Structures are given as structure tokens and as C-alpha cells.
GROMACS .gro file of C-alpha atoms in nm:
model
  463
    1MET     CA    1   0.000   0.000   0.000
    2LYS     CA    2   0.133   0.342  -0.097
    3THR     CA    3   0.269   0.553   0.191
    4LEU     CA    4   0.113   0.896   0.225
    5ARG     CA    5   0.356   1.184   0.182
    6ILE     CA    6   0.360   1.562   0.162
    7THR     CA    7   0.500   1.660  -0.176
    8LEU     CA    8   0.658   1.977  -0.307
    9GLN     CA    9   0.336   2.043  -0.498
   10ASP     CA   10   0.145   2.026  -0.168
   11ILE     CA   11   0.373   2.297  -0.032
   12PHE     CA   12   0.311   2.514  -0.337
   13ASN     CA   13  -0.064   2.472  -0.275
   14ILE     CA   14  -0.042   2.641   0.067
   15PRO     CA   15  -0.163   3.001   0.028
   16THR     CA   16   0.111   3.262   0.098
   17ALA     CA   17   0.383   2.992   0.108
   18THR     CA   18   0.734   3.067  -0.016
   19ILE     CA   19   0.994   2.790  -0.008
   20PHE     CA   20   1.365   2.851   0.037
   21ASN     CA   21   1.621   2.586  -0.061
   22PRO     CA   22   1.364   2.385  -0.262
   23ASP     CA   23   1.634   2.170  -0.424
   24ALA     CA   24   1.689   2.002  -0.087
   25PHE     CA   25   1.320   1.914  -0.052
   26LYS     CA   26   1.228   1.547  -0.015
   27SER     CA   27   0.876   1.414   0.027
   28LEU     CA   28   0.773   1.440   0.392
   29LEU     CA   29   0.625   1.154   0.595
   30GLY     CA   30   0.413   1.358   0.834
   31VAL     CA   31   0.366   1.680   1.028
   32SER     CA   32   0.450   1.782   1.384
   33ILE     CA   33   0.430   2.094   1.599
   34ASP     CA   34   0.612   1.934   1.894
   35THR     CA   35   0.987   1.871   1.892
   36ARG     CA   36   0.946   1.620   2.177
   37THR     CA   37   0.761   1.379   1.948
   38ILE     CA   38   0.879   1.479   1.599
   39LYS     CA   39   1.006   1.198   1.375
   40LYS     CA   40   1.272   1.194   1.106
   41ASN     CA   41   1.170   1.351   0.776
   42PHE     CA   42   0.860   1.512   0.926
   43LEU     CA   43   0.757   1.869   0.854
   44TYR     CA   44   0.788   2.091   1.160
   45VAL     CA   45   0.532   2.372   1.184
   46ALA     CA   46   0.630   2.649   1.428
   47ILE     CA   47   0.316   2.776   1.600
   48LYS     CA   48   0.304   3.053   1.860
   49GLY     CA   49   0.078   2.955   2.148
   50ASP     CA   50  -0.024   3.111   2.478
   51LYS     CA   51   0.274   2.966   2.666
   52TYR     CA   52   0.533   2.876   2.404
   53ASP     CA   53   0.648   2.996   2.064
   54GLY     CA   54   0.731   2.707   1.831
   55HIS     CA   55   0.991   2.924   1.656
   56SER     CA   56   1.206   2.889   1.969
   57PHE     CA   57   1.238   2.515   1.905
   58VAL     CA   58   1.324   2.513   1.534
   59SER     CA   59   1.687   2.419   1.601
   60ASP     CA   60   1.568   2.121   1.809
   61ALA     CA   61   1.344   2.009   1.522
   62VAL     CA   62   1.637   2.026   1.279
   63LYS     CA   63   1.861   1.826   1.516
   64LYS     CA   64   1.594   1.557   1.542
   65GLY     CA   65   1.577   1.511   1.166
   66ALA     CA   66   1.294   1.735   1.048
   67GLY     CA   67   1.277   1.732   0.669
   68ALA     CA   68   1.154   2.092   0.642
   69ILE     CA   69   1.015   2.370   0.859
   70ILE     CA   70   0.729   2.616   0.828
   71ILE     CA   71   0.776   2.954   0.997
   72LYS     CA   72   0.612   3.296   0.991
   73GLU     CA   73   0.745   3.507   0.707
   74ASN     CA   74   0.860   3.783   0.943
   75ARG     CA   75   1.090   3.536   1.124
   76LEU     CA   76   1.296   3.433   0.821
   77LYS     CA   77   1.613   3.621   0.917
   78SER     CA   78   1.652   3.406   1.228
   79PHE     CA   79   1.668   3.085   1.023
   80GLU     CA   80   1.851   3.176   0.701
   81ASN     CA   81   2.144   2.945   0.777
   82ILE     CA   82   1.937   2.627   0.813
   83ASP     CA   83   2.034   2.369   0.550
   84ILE     CA   84   1.689   2.210   0.512
   85PRO     CA   85   1.399   2.366   0.319
   86VAL     CA   86   1.240   2.661   0.499
   87ILE     CA   87   0.881   2.750   0.410
   88THR     CA   88   0.747   3.091   0.512
   89VAL     CA   89   0.378   3.176   0.547
   90LYS     CA   90   0.173   3.461   0.690
   91ASP     CA   91  -0.001   3.238   0.946
   92THR     CA   92   0.154   2.906   1.052
   93LYS     CA   93  -0.163   2.785   1.226
   94LYS     CA   94  -0.362   2.843   0.906
   95ALA     CA   95  -0.089   2.662   0.709
   96LEU     CA   96  -0.128   2.363   0.943
   97GLY     CA   97  -0.500   2.355   0.858
   98ASP     CA   98  -0.431   2.387   0.484
   99LEU     CA   99  -0.189   2.094   0.498
  100ALA     CA  100  -0.437   1.885   0.699
  101ALA     CA  101  -0.701   1.947   0.432
  102LEU     CA  102  -0.454   1.825   0.167
  103TRP     CA  103  -0.372   1.518   0.378
  104ARG     CA  104  -0.745   1.451   0.423
  105SER     CA  105  -0.792   1.457   0.045
  106LYS     CA  106  -0.532   1.179   0.007
  107LEU     CA  107  -0.701   0.946   0.258
  108ASN     CA  108  -0.917   0.653   0.154
  109ALA     CA  109  -1.077   0.655   0.498
  110LYS     CA  110  -1.432   0.758   0.574
  111VAL     CA  111  -1.436   1.053   0.811
  112ILE     CA  112  -1.683   1.062   1.101
  113ALA     CA  113  -1.700   1.400   1.275
  114LEU     CA  114  -1.895   1.482   1.588
  115THR     CA  115  -1.964   1.783   1.805
  116GLY     CA  116  -2.223   1.891   2.063
  117SER     CA  117  -2.268   2.074   2.391
  118ASN     CA  118  -2.233   1.759   2.603
  119GLY     CA  119  -2.097   1.409   2.551
  120LYS     CA  120  -1.857   1.470   2.262
  121THR     CA  121  -1.556   1.297   2.410
  122THR     CA  122  -1.751   1.014   2.572
  123THR     CA  123  -1.943   0.943   2.250
  124LYS     CA  124  -1.617   0.952   2.055
  125GLU     CA  125  -1.462   0.699   2.293
  126ILE     CA  126  -1.767   0.470   2.280
  127LEU     CA  127  -1.779   0.492   1.901
  128THR     CA  128  -1.409   0.418   1.864
  129THR     CA  129  -1.442   0.110   2.087
  130LEU     CA  130  -1.737  -0.019   1.883
  131LEU     CA  131  -1.581   0.043   1.542
  132THR     CA  132  -1.244  -0.118   1.619
  133GLU     CA  133  -1.423  -0.454   1.630
  134LYS     CA  134  -1.443  -0.443   1.251
  135PHE     CA  135  -1.231  -0.157   1.113
  136ARG     CA  136  -0.889   0.006   1.127
  137VAL     CA  137  -0.978   0.320   1.321
  138VAL     CA  138  -0.788   0.637   1.405
  139ALA     CA  139  -0.958   0.877   1.647
  140THR     CA  140  -0.899   1.209   1.817
  141LYS     CA  141  -0.682   1.157   2.124
  142ALA     CA  142  -0.816   1.296   2.452
  143ASN     CA  143  -1.013   1.607   2.353
  144ASN     CA  144  -0.776   1.758   2.095
  145ASN     CA  145  -1.072   1.912   1.919
  146ASN     CA  146  -0.975   2.272   1.836
  147ASP     CA  147  -0.825   2.442   1.530
  148ILE     CA  148  -0.487   2.283   1.606
  149GLY     CA  149  -0.602   1.949   1.747
  150VAL     CA  150  -0.828   1.858   1.454
  151PRO     CA  151  -0.552   1.900   1.190
  152LEU     CA  152  -0.308   1.702   1.405
  153SER     CA  153  -0.566   1.424   1.445
  154ILE     CA  154  -0.605   1.406   1.067
  155PHE     CA  155  -0.228   1.362   1.029
  156GLU     CA  156  -0.251   1.054   1.253
  157ALA     CA  157  -0.439   0.869   0.976
  158ASP     CA  158  -0.250   0.687   0.702
  159ALA     CA  159  -0.319   0.483   0.390
  160LYS     CA  160  -0.431   0.184   0.599
  161THR     CA  161  -0.689   0.380   0.799
  162GLU     CA  162  -1.048   0.280   0.719
  163LEU     CA  163  -1.234   0.514   0.954
  164LEU     CA  164  -1.118   0.844   1.100
  165VAL     CA  165  -1.321   0.964   1.401
  166LEU     CA  166  -1.281   1.335   1.473
  167GLU     CA  167  -1.414   1.533   1.767
  168LEU     CA  168  -1.479   1.900   1.689
  169GLY     CA  169  -1.502   2.157   1.967
  170THR     CA  170  -1.566   2.529   1.976
  171ASN     CA  171  -1.590   2.830   2.201
  172HIS     CA  172  -1.627   3.100   1.936
  173PHE     CA  173  -1.820   3.152   1.614
  174GLY     CA  174  -1.668   3.004   1.300
  175GLU     CA  175  -1.449   2.737   1.459
  176ILE     CA  176  -1.675   2.442   1.371
  177GLU     CA  177  -1.709   2.564   1.012
  178TYR     CA  178  -1.331   2.596   0.987
  179THR     CA  179  -1.250   2.248   1.122
  180SER     CA  180  -1.541   2.089   0.932
  181ASN     CA  181  -1.407   2.225   0.604
  182ILE     CA  182  -1.071   2.071   0.685
  183ALA     CA  183  -1.224   1.736   0.791
  184GLN     CA  184  -1.475   1.705   0.504
  185PRO     CA  185  -1.688   1.450   0.693
  186ASP     CA  186  -1.875   1.159   0.535
  187ILE     CA  187  -2.081   1.113   0.852
  188ALA     CA  188  -2.165   1.391   1.100
  189LEU     CA  189  -2.317   1.385   1.448
  190ILE     CA  190  -2.424   1.662   1.684
  191THR     CA  191  -2.487   1.499   2.021
  192ASN     CA  192  -2.711   1.778   2.157
  193ILE     CA  193  -2.750   2.154   2.191
  194GLY     CA  194  -2.729   2.311   2.536
  195GLU     CA  195  -2.602   2.607   2.733
  196SER     CA  196  -2.227   2.589   2.676
  197HIS     CA  197  -1.972   2.861   2.594
  198LEU     CA  198  -2.246   3.126   2.623
  199GLU     CA  199  -1.983   3.388   2.702
  200PHE     CA  200  -1.880   3.363   2.336
  201LEU     CA  201  -2.184   3.205   2.164
  202VAL     CA  202  -2.439   3.429   2.346
  203ASN     CA  203  -2.732   3.183   2.382
  204SER     CA  204  -2.857   2.838   2.278
  205ASP     CA  205  -2.949   2.968   1.931
  206GLY     CA  206  -2.590   3.082   1.892
  207VAL     CA  207  -2.470   2.738   2.000
  208LEU     CA  208  -2.701   2.576   1.741
  209ASN     CA  209  -2.586   2.805   1.460
  210GLU     CA  210  -2.223   2.734   1.544
  211LYS     CA  211  -2.263   2.356   1.577
  212LYS     CA  212  -2.485   2.302   1.272
  213ALA     CA  213  -2.201   2.421   1.049
  214LEU     CA  214  -2.083   2.059   1.077
  215PHE     CA  215  -2.409   1.941   0.917
  216ASP     CA  216  -2.394   2.212   0.650
  217VAL     CA  217  -2.043   2.112   0.539
  218THR     CA  218  -2.134   1.741   0.544
  219GLU     CA  219  -2.449   1.806   0.340
  220LYS     CA  220  -2.242   1.975   0.067
  221ARG     CA  221  -2.049   1.653   0.013
  222SER     CA  222  -2.367   1.439   0.028
  223GLY     CA  223  -2.269   1.289   0.362
  224LYS     CA  224  -2.496   1.136   0.624
  225ILE     CA  225  -2.643   1.344   0.905
  226ILE     CA  226  -2.684   1.156   1.234
  227LEU     CA  227  -2.954   1.354   1.414
  228ASN     CA  228  -3.065   1.339   1.777
  229ALA     CA  229  -3.439   1.372   1.716
  230ASP     CA  230  -3.511   1.398   2.090
  231ASP     CA  231  -3.327   1.730   2.104
  232SER     CA  232  -3.591   1.996   2.034
  233ARG     CA  233  -3.349   2.231   1.858
  234LEU     CA  234  -3.187   1.963   1.642
  235ASN     CA  235  -3.521   1.805   1.559
  236LYS     CA  236  -3.620   2.119   1.368
  237LEU     CA  237  -3.327   2.063   1.130
  238GLU     CA  238  -3.442   1.720   1.009
  239LYS     CA  239  -3.612   1.846   0.691
  240LYS     CA  240  -3.321   2.076   0.605
  241TYR     CA  241  -3.089   1.790   0.508
  242ASN     CA  242  -3.121   1.502   0.262
  243ARG     CA  243  -2.949   1.197   0.411
  244VAL     CA  244  -3.071   1.211   0.770
  245VAL     CA  245  -3.051   0.914   1.007
  246SER     CA  246  -3.243   0.999   1.324
  247PHE     CA  247  -3.197   0.838   1.664
  248GLY     CA  248  -3.361   0.880   2.002
  249PHE     CA  249  -3.590   0.718   2.255
  250ARG     CA  250  -3.904   0.740   2.043
  251ASN     CA  251  -4.030   0.468   1.808
  252SER     CA  252  -4.052   0.707   1.512
  253ASN     CA  253  -3.675   0.735   1.474
  254CYS     CA  254  -3.461   0.541   1.226
  255VAL     CA  255  -3.279   0.395   1.525
  256SER     CA  256  -3.478   0.394   1.848
  257GLY     CA  257  -3.387   0.302   2.201
  258LYS     CA  258  -3.582   0.210   2.510
  259ILE     CA  259  -3.443   0.212   2.862
  260LEU     CA  260  -3.555  -0.112   3.026
  261GLU     CA  261  -3.406  -0.071   3.372
  262THR     CA  262  -3.138   0.103   3.576
  263ASP     CA  263  -2.947  -0.098   3.836
  264PRO     CA  264  -2.848   0.031   4.185
  265MET     CA  265  -2.516   0.158   4.044
  266GLY     CA  266  -2.685   0.366   3.775
  267ARG     CA  267  -2.595   0.129   3.491
  268THR     CA  268  -2.853   0.100   3.217
  269LYS     CA  269  -3.013  -0.187   3.030
  270LEU     CA  270  -3.162  -0.074   2.701
  271ARG     CA  271  -3.312  -0.214   2.384
  272ILE     CA  272  -3.213  -0.069   2.046
  273VAL     CA  273  -3.426  -0.123   1.734
  274LYS     CA  274  -3.356  -0.063   1.366
  275ASP     CA  275  -3.553  -0.200   1.070
  276ASN     CA  276  -3.749  -0.440   1.294
  277LYS     CA  277  -3.426  -0.588   1.429
  278SER     CA  278  -3.342  -0.532   1.793
  279LYS     CA  279  -3.076  -0.603   2.054
  280GLU     CA  280  -3.056  -0.555   2.429
  281PHE     CA  281  -2.744  -0.404   2.585
  282LEU     CA  282  -2.630  -0.357   2.945
  283ILE     CA  283  -2.392  -0.062   2.943
  284SER     CA  284  -2.158   0.007   3.232
  285LEU     CA  285  -2.168   0.384   3.175
  286PRO     CA  286  -2.409   0.554   3.418
  287GLY     CA  287  -2.670   0.820   3.349
  288LYS     CA  288  -2.925   0.891   3.078
  289SER     CA  289  -2.676   1.108   2.890
  290ASN     CA  290  -2.456   0.802   2.843
  291SER     CA  291  -2.756   0.610   2.710
  292TYR     CA  292  -2.786   0.881   2.444
  293ASN     CA  293  -2.411   0.870   2.381
  294PHE     CA  294  -2.426   0.492   2.337
  295LEU     CA  295  -2.733   0.509   2.113
  296ALA     CA  296  -2.562   0.769   1.891
  297ALA     CA  297  -2.251   0.552   1.863
  298VAL     CA  298  -2.457   0.241   1.781
  299THR     CA  299  -2.644   0.437   1.511
  300ILE     CA  300  -2.314   0.530   1.345
  301GLY     CA  301  -2.183   0.175   1.383
  302LEU     CA  302  -2.490   0.039   1.205
  303GLU     CA  303  -2.450   0.300   0.929
  304CYS     CA  304  -2.090   0.187   0.884
  305GLY     CA  305  -2.207  -0.170   0.820
  306MET     CA  306  -2.172  -0.330   1.161
  307SER     CA  307  -2.426  -0.586   1.278
  308PHE     CA  308  -2.595  -0.582   1.617
  309ASN     CA  309  -2.393  -0.891   1.712
  310GLU     CA  310  -2.064  -0.720   1.626
  311ILE     CA  311  -2.166  -0.414   1.826
  312GLU     CA  312  -2.270  -0.630   2.122
  313LYS     CA  313  -1.930  -0.801   2.121
  314SER     CA  314  -1.736  -0.473   2.116
  315ALA     CA  315  -1.970  -0.306   2.370
  316LYS     CA  316  -1.849  -0.551   2.634
  317ARG     CA  317  -1.510  -0.373   2.621
  318LEU     CA  318  -1.657  -0.032   2.703
  319LYS     CA  319  -1.501   0.157   2.991
  320GLY     CA  320  -1.589   0.489   3.147
  321VAL     CA  321  -1.402   0.799   3.038
  322LYS     CA  322  -1.176   0.949   3.303
  323GLN     CA  323  -1.333   1.239   3.496
  324ARG     CA  324  -1.663   1.211   3.304
  325LEU     CA  325  -1.933   1.058   3.526
  326GLU     CA  326  -1.661   0.817   3.638
  327VAL     CA  327  -1.805   0.604   3.917
  328SER     CA  328  -1.565   0.441   4.165
  329GLU     CA  329  -1.652   0.206   4.449
  330TYR     CA  330  -1.481   0.215   4.784
  331LYS     CA  331  -1.569   0.050   5.113
  332GLY     CA  332  -1.884   0.232   5.219
  333LEU     CA  333  -1.851   0.505   4.956
  334THR     CA  334  -1.953   0.562   4.594
  335LEU     CA  335  -1.759   0.845   4.428
  336ILE     CA  336  -1.878   1.016   4.109
  337ASP     CA  337  -1.588   1.201   3.948
  338ASP     CA  338  -1.730   1.439   3.686
  339THR     CA  339  -1.456   1.698   3.715
  340TYR     CA  340  -1.342   1.730   3.355
  341ASN     CA  341  -1.580   2.017   3.282
  342ALA     CA  342  -1.926   2.154   3.356
  343ASN     CA  343  -2.217   2.335   3.198
  344PRO     CA  344  -2.580   2.357   3.316
  345ASN     CA  345  -2.703   2.043   3.137
  346SER     CA  346  -2.416   1.823   3.250
  347MET     CA  347  -2.442   1.958   3.605
  348ILE     CA  348  -2.812   1.870   3.622
  349GLU     CA  349  -2.742   1.524   3.475
  350ALA     CA  350  -2.473   1.454   3.736
  351ILE     CA  351  -2.693   1.567   4.026
  352GLU     CA  352  -2.986   1.355   3.902
  353LEU     CA  353  -2.756   1.054   3.865
  354MET     CA  354  -2.689   1.065   4.240
  355LYS     CA  355  -3.058   1.002   4.300
  356LYS     CA  356  -3.050   0.692   4.077
  357ILE     CA  357  -2.756   0.530   4.255
  358LYS     CA  358  -2.934   0.336   4.529
  359ARG     CA  359  -2.638   0.172   4.703
  360PHE     CA  360  -2.623   0.439   4.974
  361LYS     CA  361  -2.894   0.676   5.094
  362LYS     CA  362  -2.676   0.972   5.193
  363LYS     CA  363  -2.596   1.207   4.903
  364ILE     CA  364  -2.316   1.467   4.914
  365ALA     CA  365  -2.241   1.712   4.630
  366VAL     CA  366  -1.910   1.901   4.604
  367LEU     CA  367  -1.963   2.162   4.334
  368GLY     CA  368  -1.750   2.434   4.172
  369ASP     CA  369  -1.824   2.716   3.930
  370MET     CA  370  -1.941   2.667   3.571
  371PHE     CA  371  -1.747   2.896   3.337
  372GLU     CA  372  -1.818   3.070   3.004
  373LEU     CA  373  -2.187   3.138   3.072
  374GLY     CA  374  -2.179   3.511   3.004
  375ASP     CA  375  -2.408   3.764   3.173
  376GLU     CA  376  -2.658   3.494   3.273
  377ALA     CA  377  -2.402   3.306   3.483
  378PRO     CA  378  -2.530   3.416   3.829
  379LEU     CA  379  -2.891   3.330   3.740
  380ILE     CA  380  -2.793   2.994   3.587
  381HIS     CA  381  -2.606   2.901   3.906
  382ARG     CA  382  -2.902   3.001   4.124
  383LYS     CA  383  -3.135   2.784   3.913
  384LEU     CA  384  -2.941   2.473   4.017
  385ALA     CA  385  -3.123   2.501   4.349
  386ASP     CA  386  -3.430   2.348   4.183
  387VAL     CA  387  -3.263   2.019   4.088
  388ILE     CA  388  -3.068   2.002   4.416
  389GLN     CA  389  -3.388   2.043   4.616
  390LYS     CA  390  -3.576   1.782   4.410
  391SER     CA  391  -3.287   1.535   4.437
  392ARG     CA  392  -3.291   1.560   4.817
  393ILE     CA  393  -2.915   1.590   4.851
  394ASN     CA  394  -2.814   1.573   5.217
  395GLU     CA  395  -2.507   1.798   5.204
  396VAL     CA  396  -2.395   2.051   4.943
  397TYR     CA  397  -2.039   2.188   4.958
  398LEU     CA  398  -1.973   2.481   4.726
  399THR     CA  399  -1.663   2.670   4.613
  400GLY     CA  400  -1.602   2.945   4.359
  401LYS     CA  401  -1.734   3.298   4.320
  402LEU     CA  402  -2.040   3.196   4.117
  403MET     CA  403  -2.134   2.909   4.346
  404ASN     CA  404  -2.187   3.170   4.617
  405GLU     CA  405  -2.500   3.264   4.418
  406LEU     CA  406  -2.626   2.907   4.450
  407TYR     CA  407  -2.535   2.900   4.818
  408LYS     CA  408  -2.748   3.208   4.892
  409GLU     CA  409  -3.041   3.057   4.700
  410LEU     CA  410  -3.013   2.726   4.887
  411LYS     CA  411  -3.006   2.903   5.222
  412LYS     CA  412  -3.327   3.086   5.128
  413ARG     CA  413  -3.485   2.746   5.068
  414LYS     CA  414  -3.342   2.606   5.392
  415VAL     CA  415  -3.139   2.342   5.205
  416SER     CA  416  -2.830   2.223   5.395
  417ALA     CA  417  -2.528   2.381   5.225
  418GLU     CA  418  -2.184   2.521   5.308
  419TYR     CA  419  -1.982   2.771   5.106
  420PHE     CA  420  -1.601   2.775   5.105
  421GLN     CA  421  -1.424   3.086   4.985
  422GLU     CA  422  -1.093   2.916   5.063
  423ARG     CA  423  -1.036   2.583   4.885
  424GLU     CA  424  -0.806   2.462   5.160
  425LYS     CA  425  -1.090   2.470   5.412
  426LEU     CA  426  -1.306   2.255   5.184
  427SER     CA  427  -1.019   2.007   5.149
  428GLU     CA  428  -0.984   1.993   5.527
  429LEU     CA  429  -1.356   1.927   5.569
  430LEU     CA  430  -1.346   1.643   5.314
  431LYS     CA  431  -1.060   1.485   5.509
  432GLU     CA  432  -1.252   1.506   5.836
  433GLU     CA  433  -1.607   1.444   5.709
  434ILE     CA  434  -1.748   1.098   5.764
  435LEU     CA  435  -1.831   0.989   5.409
  436LEU     CA  436  -1.928   0.632   5.494
  437ASP     CA  437  -2.255   0.510   5.344
  438SER     CA  438  -2.255   0.803   5.101
  439VAL     CA  439  -2.274   0.879   4.730
  440VAL     CA  440  -2.036   1.171   4.669
  441LEU     CA  441  -2.039   1.380   4.351
  442VAL     CA  442  -1.752   1.615   4.263
  443LYS     CA  443  -1.808   1.847   3.966
  444GLY     CA  444  -1.710   2.186   3.824
  445SER     CA  445  -1.555   2.353   3.523
  446ARG     CA  446  -1.201   2.265   3.415
  447GLY     CA  447  -1.053   2.583   3.554
  448MET     CA  448  -1.185   2.503   3.902
  449LYS     CA  449  -0.950   2.202   3.930
  450MET     CA  450  -1.211   2.001   4.116
  451GLU     CA  451  -1.003   1.686   4.060
  452GLU     CA  452  -0.793   1.803   4.355
  453PHE     CA  453  -1.092   1.734   4.582
  454VAL     CA  454  -1.134   1.390   4.424
  455LYS     CA  455  -0.773   1.316   4.515
  456THR     CA  456  -0.836   1.431   4.871
  457ILE     CA  457  -1.133   1.196   4.902
  458LYS     CA  458  -0.945   0.902   4.751
  459ASP     CA  459  -0.635   0.960   4.964
  460THR     CA  460  -0.839   0.991   5.283
  461HIS     CA  461  -1.126   0.748   5.234
  462GLY     CA  462  -1.020   0.513   4.951
  463ASP     CA  463  -0.888   0.162   5.006
   0.00000   0.00000   0.00000
């Protein structure tokens, strides 16, 4: 099978590119922006980030065998004495995207791209596990889903790759359209539309307009649209696209699911039906959101030609995703670690999950701020009092400036809650608190570093 390479013609196809020392150019085997992992005869692209400037590591890239480098055109004087080809461009990040689009065009693989307000990474991990039963799959690592991560994920695929699974993220208008145009998906999924990144996307309509760019790009190449018909905002898009495959927990969908039971640990047994064929699955991932994530992944697996039996076999290998509704069992304690990130929908889901876990009666929630919610942030935090009150949580421990809004609302309602302005005092309480016979949830946005409280609980109360 022919090895994929970046040719001199590919370099000429990069807008604004000028190549110096072209006679020394040899076809390149891949692309890297990190000198710690660069391989021989790879193209090194120097990108300036928030913490580091890739131009500072060009000499390291050359020493490690880079076949060529891409730099900003105004930095040329610093690298005139390098004896490998030097390519200058106006914007190295944009050049990375242009090269990824060229690489994508050389692939024989089908591209599956997914985005959404909640469940992107978990759905991607479930889908990858299912598909590897039958196909050679390359998928986005971790959540490298931005305008740098998506191109780098595309470069991970080679001539042997059959399916490329890409997670697309956003926090500002235009990012999904940009990465979708690079990815050129054959199959596209939006998991759901909720209140996420409102600081930049304004409201849920803004979130929808940003996310649906994935569907628009996929439609242009006659790809398949995998549509969550239970999501009221997405449901309205069904007639807008031609090749729609709907899924949800209603019988009218192309692929429909039914939750049969939930066990004391929150795990779900569900039946999935397509074309009068059905299969029952017991999934180890807790919460209704994970039932949707699983149903979405099964829908794509079926569209890729997998049978229910093949999906059942691969589903047995499913594991939870770290820090995303990750349930751990200790002696006398159930810990729900959902500390990777938080928005209103995922916060409500996590709180409601506590109610479904029946192993212990006592419920304790350790909650931190939700970020990027714009002007409505104080109100959105106060509204969490409704679900906390309904879920009958015994103790609520809060930290972060915005969670003080929730604390004041809970006190008005005479719900037991404590607010900690100093994180250290919350850590001390968790060390001293008797957590036996309890279900403990820890959740907050990434910047709140709530995983530190998980570590405290594990170190103090874990086996």
C-alpha cells in the first residue's frame, strides 16, 4: 500500500507559502508541531501559542531530523542558515490547517466528525471502541478538538486507515465551520444543543448556529447526518438535510432506544431497534446522557455496516471515560468524578444521577463554578437550586465565586449547604467528614481544578 507523503506540490498549494532551498526538498512523511515527538523527515510547523512559541524550538526540530520547517514570514532572518527547506507563510496555524485538508484529500478513509454541547468525548470513545471490532480506526486523542487538534488528528491517519473519528469543539463563532471544512466528513453527528460557551456564543441559538455548520459542510459533500431527534433544537433541522438518520428514545426514529431498567449503580439496560431488528445491551456507563451517547454511537456503527452482534461483542469492552461521570466504588462510599468540565445540562445530569444510585442513601455534592456562561451566569447558578432540592441531597459543599450565588439561594430554601471561599478549608472538611454510606459527587468547570478534591477523598477514604 502506498505511503502517504507531503509533496513539493502540496507545499506550493499552501496560500502565501514561499519555499527557500527547494532543491533540498524530499517528500515528507508527516507533520508535527512538537519537537518532543517529531520523527525523522517530518515537517515541523512552528506555532506561537499562549505559553510557548514554536519558533524557539526550530533548532531542536532540525537536530531531530525534520525534513523541512514552516515559519512565519517575518521570522525568516533568524533561520537563514538552516540547510533544510524553509517555508514561510503569513499564518503558521492556518498553514497547518491547509496541509491537513490536503492530507485529508489523500485518505481513503471515511471521516466521522462529531460535536455537541455535552458528551462529545464520551461518544467519541464509545464509538471508537465499537468500530475497532471491525475496522482500522484512528480517532482524536483525549479532547484535541480545536483548530490545532483537529488538523493534528487528521495527520494521525494513514493509507491503511479505514475510519477516522474526529471530535470538533468550539468556544467561538466560525471554529466548527473551519475544522469541518478541513475534515470534510462523510458522517456527521451533533450529540445535543445546550447552554455551553455562552460567554462567546451568546445563547442556545448561537450554540445551534455554530454547531450546525458541521451538518452544513457534510451536506455539501452528500454525507450522512446523524440527528438526535429527541433534542428539540436539532429536531427542527431534520427536513433541512437530505441523508438524515435519526436516533432517540421514540419509536418514530430510524434507530430507536428504550431504557428497560437502571441498576443500583446507575448502569442502564436498554433495547435498540432498527428496521425491525433489535438487541438488548447492558452498558456500564451511568446516566441517561450516556444512554444517548451509546445510542448515537450504535447508530453510526450500524450505518458503517456493523451488525448488532458485532456491536454487542465490542460493547463488552466499554469503559468509562476518566473524569466524566466516572463512578468508583470504595468501602462504604460511591464516588462520582465528573470533574473534567461543567455546563448547566451536564451539572443537572450529574446531580440527578446521584438520586439513581441506590447503594447508599446519603448524598453529598461538592460543586464548583461553571465557566463561560456570560451575563446569565449568576442566574444559571441560582437555578441549580431546583434540581438540588428535588434530588434531596443531604449535604452541598460549594466553592467558587459563582457558586456563592447558588449558596445564597439554597439558604433561602433552607437546604443544607456550606460555602467555602478558601479551597483549603473545603479540602480539610473532606478529610474530616465521615463519608461512609454516602454517594459523593464532585463536579465543576475545568478551571476550578475540582479533581484536587477527588484526590483528597481518595487519599483519605479510599482503600
